[in-house]
Amino acid sequence: MIDWVSDNAGMTGLLFFFSAFCGIAYWAFRPSKKQVIENHRFIPLEGDDA
């Protein structure tokens, strides 16, 4: 088992991190949080009276 993992470490890492990225992206932008994202989109511009 460890030989297979070491022989395929690149592909294993790629699949792991791609899956993690997709999961985090889905969690952050899931449809139930659309209103929260809409409410927070102007935060960087608030208090900029220049």
Tab-separated table of N, CA, C and O in Angstrom:
chain	number	residue	atom	x	y	z
A	1	MET	N	0.828	-1.206	0.000
A	1	MET	CA	0.000	0.000	0.000
A	1	MET	C	0.859	1.251	0.000
A	1	MET	O	0.594	2.162	-0.763
A	2	ILE	N	1.864	1.303	0.854
A	2	ILE	CA	2.716	2.493	0.919
A	2	ILE	C	3.511	2.665	-0.366
A	2	ILE	O	3.801	3.788	-0.779
A	3	ASP	N	3.850	1.561	-1.028
A	3	ASP	CA	4.556	1.654	-2.306
A	3	ASP	C	3.674	2.306	-3.366
A	3	ASP	O	4.130	3.138	-4.140
A	4	TRP	N	2.399	1.941	-3.380
A	4	TRP	CA	1.491	2.530	-4.349
A	4	TRP	C	1.335	4.026	-4.093
A	4	TRP	O	1.337	4.823	-5.032
A	5	VAL	N	1.211	4.401	-2.821
A	5	VAL	CA	1.053	5.813	-2.479
A	5	VAL	C	2.293	6.598	-2.875
A	5	VAL	O	2.195	7.680	-3.452
A	6	SER	N	3.473	6.066	-2.604
A	6	SER	CA	4.692	6.789	-2.950
A	6	SER	C	4.910	6.837	-4.454
A	6	SER	O	5.419	7.834	-4.972
A	7	ASP	N	4.522	5.797	-5.172
A	7	ASP	CA	4.665	5.799	-6.627
A	7	ASP	C	3.690	6.781	-7.287
A	7	ASP	O	3.971	7.329	-8.347
A	8	ASN	N	2.547	6.988	-6.662
A	8	ASN	CA	1.512	7.853	-7.226
A	8	ASN	C	1.251	9.085	-6.360
A	8	ASN	O	0.132	9.595	-6.319
A	9	ALA	N	2.275	9.566	-5.697
A	9	ALA	CA	2.098	10.683	-4.765
A	9	ALA	C	1.605	11.939	-5.476
A	9	ALA	O	0.776	12.672	-4.935
A	10	GLY	N	2.111	12.206	-6.660
A	10	GLY	CA	1.678	13.398	-7.387
A	10	GLY	C	0.196	13.373	-7.693
A	10	GLY	O	-0.526	14.351	-7.446
A	11	MET	N	-0.271	12.279	-8.234
A	11	MET	CA	-1.692	12.173	-8.585
A	11	MET	C	-2.563	12.127	-7.332
A	11	MET	O	-3.635	12.744	-7.293
A	12	THR	N	-2.092	11.429	-6.305
A	12	THR	CA	-2.846	11.361	-5.052
A	12	THR	C	-2.988	12.745	-4.437
A	12	THR	O	-4.075	13.141	-4.011
A	13	GLY	N	-1.903	13.500	-4.404
A	13	GLY	CA	-1.951	14.861	-3.864
A	13	GLY	C	-2.837	15.772	-4.691
A	13	GLY	O	-3.597	16.575	-4.155
A	14	LEU	N	-2.727	15.650	-6.019
A	14	LEU	CA	-3.563	16.455	-6.899
A	14	LEU	C	-5.038	16.182	-6.648
A	14	LEU	O	-5.839	17.123	-6.496
A	15	LEU	N	-5.414	14.930	-6.582
A	15	LEU	CA	-6.818	14.583	-6.350
A	15	LEU	C	-7.301	15.041	-4.979
A	15	LEU	O	-8.412	15.545	-4.831
A	16	PHE	N	-6.445	14.884	-3.971
A	16	PHE	CA	-6.813	15.307	-2.619
A	16	PHE	C	-7.039	16.814	-2.556
A	16	PHE	O	-8.074	17.283	-2.066
A	17	PHE	N	-6.086	17.594	-3.046
A	17	PHE	CA	-6.202	19.042	-2.940
A	17	PHE	C	-7.271	19.601	-3.879
A	17	PHE	O	-7.931	20.588	-3.547
A	18	PHE	N	-7.478	18.985	-5.033
A	18	PHE	CA	-8.560	19.420	-5.914
A	18	PHE	C	-9.912	19.156	-5.257
A	18	PHE	O	-10.809	20.005	-5.310
A	19	SER	N	-10.051	17.994	-4.629
A	19	SER	CA	-11.292	17.680	-3.918
A	19	SER	C	-11.521	18.642	-2.758
A	19	SER	O	-12.649	19.110	-2.533
A	20	ALA	N	-10.456	18.954	-2.027
A	20	ALA	CA	-10.574	19.902	-0.916
A	20	ALA	C	-10.973	21.280	-1.437
A	20	ALA	O	-11.840	21.952	-0.858
A	21	PHE	N	-10.356	21.724	-2.536
A	21	PHE	CA	-10.696	23.021	-3.116
A	21	PHE	C	-12.160	23.062	-3.541
A	21	PHE	O	-12.864	24.041	-3.263
A	22	CYS	N	-12.622	22.027	-4.226
A	22	CYS	CA	-14.019	21.983	-4.673
A	22	CYS	C	-14.979	21.992	-3.485
A	22	CYS	O	-16.008	22.676	-3.512
A	23	GLY	N	-14.646	21.254	-2.439
A	23	GLY	CA	-15.491	21.227	-1.247
A	23	GLY	C	-15.561	22.571	-0.552
A	23	GLY	O	-16.635	23.025	-0.148
A	24	ILE	N	-14.425	23.240	-0.425
A	24	ILE	CA	-14.398	24.551	0.224
A	24	ILE	C	-15.131	25.582	-0.631
A	24	ILE	O	-15.869	26.420	-0.099
A	25	ALA	N	-14.927	25.530	-1.945
A	25	ALA	CA	-15.621	26.468	-2.829
A	25	ALA	C	-17.130	26.263	-2.754
A	25	ALA	O	-17.896	27.239	-2.699
A	26	TYR	N	-17.574	25.012	-2.746
A	26	TYR	CA	-19.014	24.756	-2.627
A	26	TYR	C	-19.535	25.248	-1.286
A	26	TYR	O	-20.590	25.881	-1.214
A	27	TRP	N	-18.794	24.991	-0.213
A	27	TRP	CA	-19.232	25.413	1.119
A	27	TRP	C	-19.343	26.933	1.191
A	27	TRP	O	-20.287	27.466	1.768
A	28	ALA	N	-18.391	27.639	0.597
A	28	ALA	CA	-18.395	29.094	0.670
A	28	ALA	C	-19.490	29.714	-0.185
A	28	ALA	O	-20.063	30.743	0.183
A	29	PHE	N	-19.790	29.115	-1.325
A	29	PHE	CA	-20.736	29.703	-2.265
A	29	PHE	C	-22.016	28.900	-2.422
A	29	PHE	O	-22.692	29.008	-3.441
A	30	ARG	N	-22.367	28.117	-1.410
A	30	ARG	CA	-23.579	27.313	-1.512
A	30	ARG	C	-24.803	28.225	-1.584
A	30	ARG	O	-24.795	29.340	-1.064
A	31	PRO	N	-25.831	27.763	-2.254
A	31	PRO	CA	-27.007	28.609	-2.513
A	31	PRO	C	-27.674	29.165	-1.245
A	31	PRO	O	-28.216	30.266	-1.279
A	32	SER	N	-27.614	28.458	-0.155
A	32	SER	CA	-28.280	28.940	1.055
A	32	SER	C	-27.576	30.153	1.658
A	32	SER	O	-28.156	30.844	2.490
A	33	LYS	N	-26.355	30.450	1.243
A	33	LYS	CA	-25.610	31.596	1.773
A	33	LYS	C	-25.603	32.789	0.827
A	33	LYS	O	-24.868	33.750	1.028
A	34	LYS	N	-26.446	32.759	-0.213
A	34	LYS	CA	-26.461	33.846	-1.186
A	34	LYS	C	-26.794	35.185	-0.534
A	34	LYS	O	-26.172	36.204	-0.843
A	35	GLN	N	-27.751	35.212	0.371
A	35	GLN	CA	-28.131	36.468	1.027
A	35	GLN	C	-26.991	37.014	1.875
A	35	GLN	O	-26.760	38.221	1.905
A	36	VAL	N	-26.259	36.144	2.554
A	36	VAL	CA	-25.120	36.585	3.367
A	36	VAL	C	-24.047	37.202	2.479
A	36	VAL	O	-23.487	38.255	2.804
A	37	ILE	N	-23.770	36.580	1.346
A	37	ILE	CA	-22.772	37.109	0.421
A	37	ILE	C	-23.228	38.460	-0.120
A	37	ILE	O	-22.428	39.397	-0.219
A	38	GLU	N	-24.502	38.587	-0.458
A	38	GLU	CA	-25.028	39.865	-0.950
A	38	GLU	C	-24.901	40.958	0.113
A	38	GLU	O	-24.599	42.102	-0.213
A	39	ASN	N	-25.136	40.621	1.364
A	39	ASN	CA	-25.035	41.610	2.438
A	39	ASN	C	-23.594	42.040	2.705
A	39	ASN	O	-23.359	43.141	3.188
A	40	HIS	N	-22.632	41.180	2.409
A	40	HIS	CA	-21.236	41.460	2.728
A	40	HIS	C	-20.429	42.001	1.554
A	40	HIS	O	-19.269	42.329	1.712
A	41	ARG	N	-21.009	42.140	0.392
A	41	ARG	CA	-20.203	42.473	-0.785
A	41	ARG	C	-19.669	43.895	-0.793
A	41	ARG	O	-18.671	44.174	-1.451
A	42	PHE	N	-20.273	44.816	-0.053
A	42	PHE	CA	-19.786	46.196	-0.041
A	42	PHE	C	-18.959	46.530	1.192
A	42	PHE	O	-18.610	47.690	1.398
A	43	ILE	N	-18.620	45.557	2.008
A	43	ILE	CA	-17.833	45.808	3.215
A	43	ILE	C	-16.506	46.508	2.908
A	43	ILE	O	-16.146	47.444	3.620
A	44	PRO	N	-15.753	46.116	1.865
A	44	PRO	CA	-14.489	46.818	1.614
A	44	PRO	C	-14.663	48.301	1.269
A	44	PRO	O	-13.738	49.087	1.427
A	45	LEU	N	-15.825	48.709	0.821
A	45	LEU	CA	-16.047	50.089	0.420
A	45	LEU	C	-16.630	50.956	1.538
A	45	LEU	O	-16.661	52.176	1.410
A	46	GLU	N	-17.104	50.342	2.603
A	46	GLU	CA	-17.702	51.100	3.695
A	46	GLU	C	-16.629	51.889	4.442
A	46	GLU	O	-15.526	51.418	4.679
A	47	GLY	N	-16.971	53.114	4.806
A	47	GLY	CA	-16.046	53.962	5.571
A	47	GLY	C	-14.975	54.614	4.715
A	47	GLY	O	-14.088	55.267	5.233
A	48	ASP	N	-15.089	54.502	3.399
A	48	ASP	CA	-14.125	55.120	2.489
A	48	ASP	C	-14.693	56.474	2.054
A	48	ASP	O	-15.350	56.589	1.036
A	49	ASP	N	-14.458	57.492	2.848
A	49	ASP	CA	-15.028	58.805	2.569
A	49	ASP	C	-14.096	59.697	1.787
A	49	ASP	O	-14.326	60.881	1.649
A	50	ALA	N	-13.024	59.149	1.248
A	50	ALA	CA	-12.022	59.968	0.552
A	50	ALA	C	-12.493	60.530	-0.737
A	50	ALA	O	-13.386	60.411	-1.374
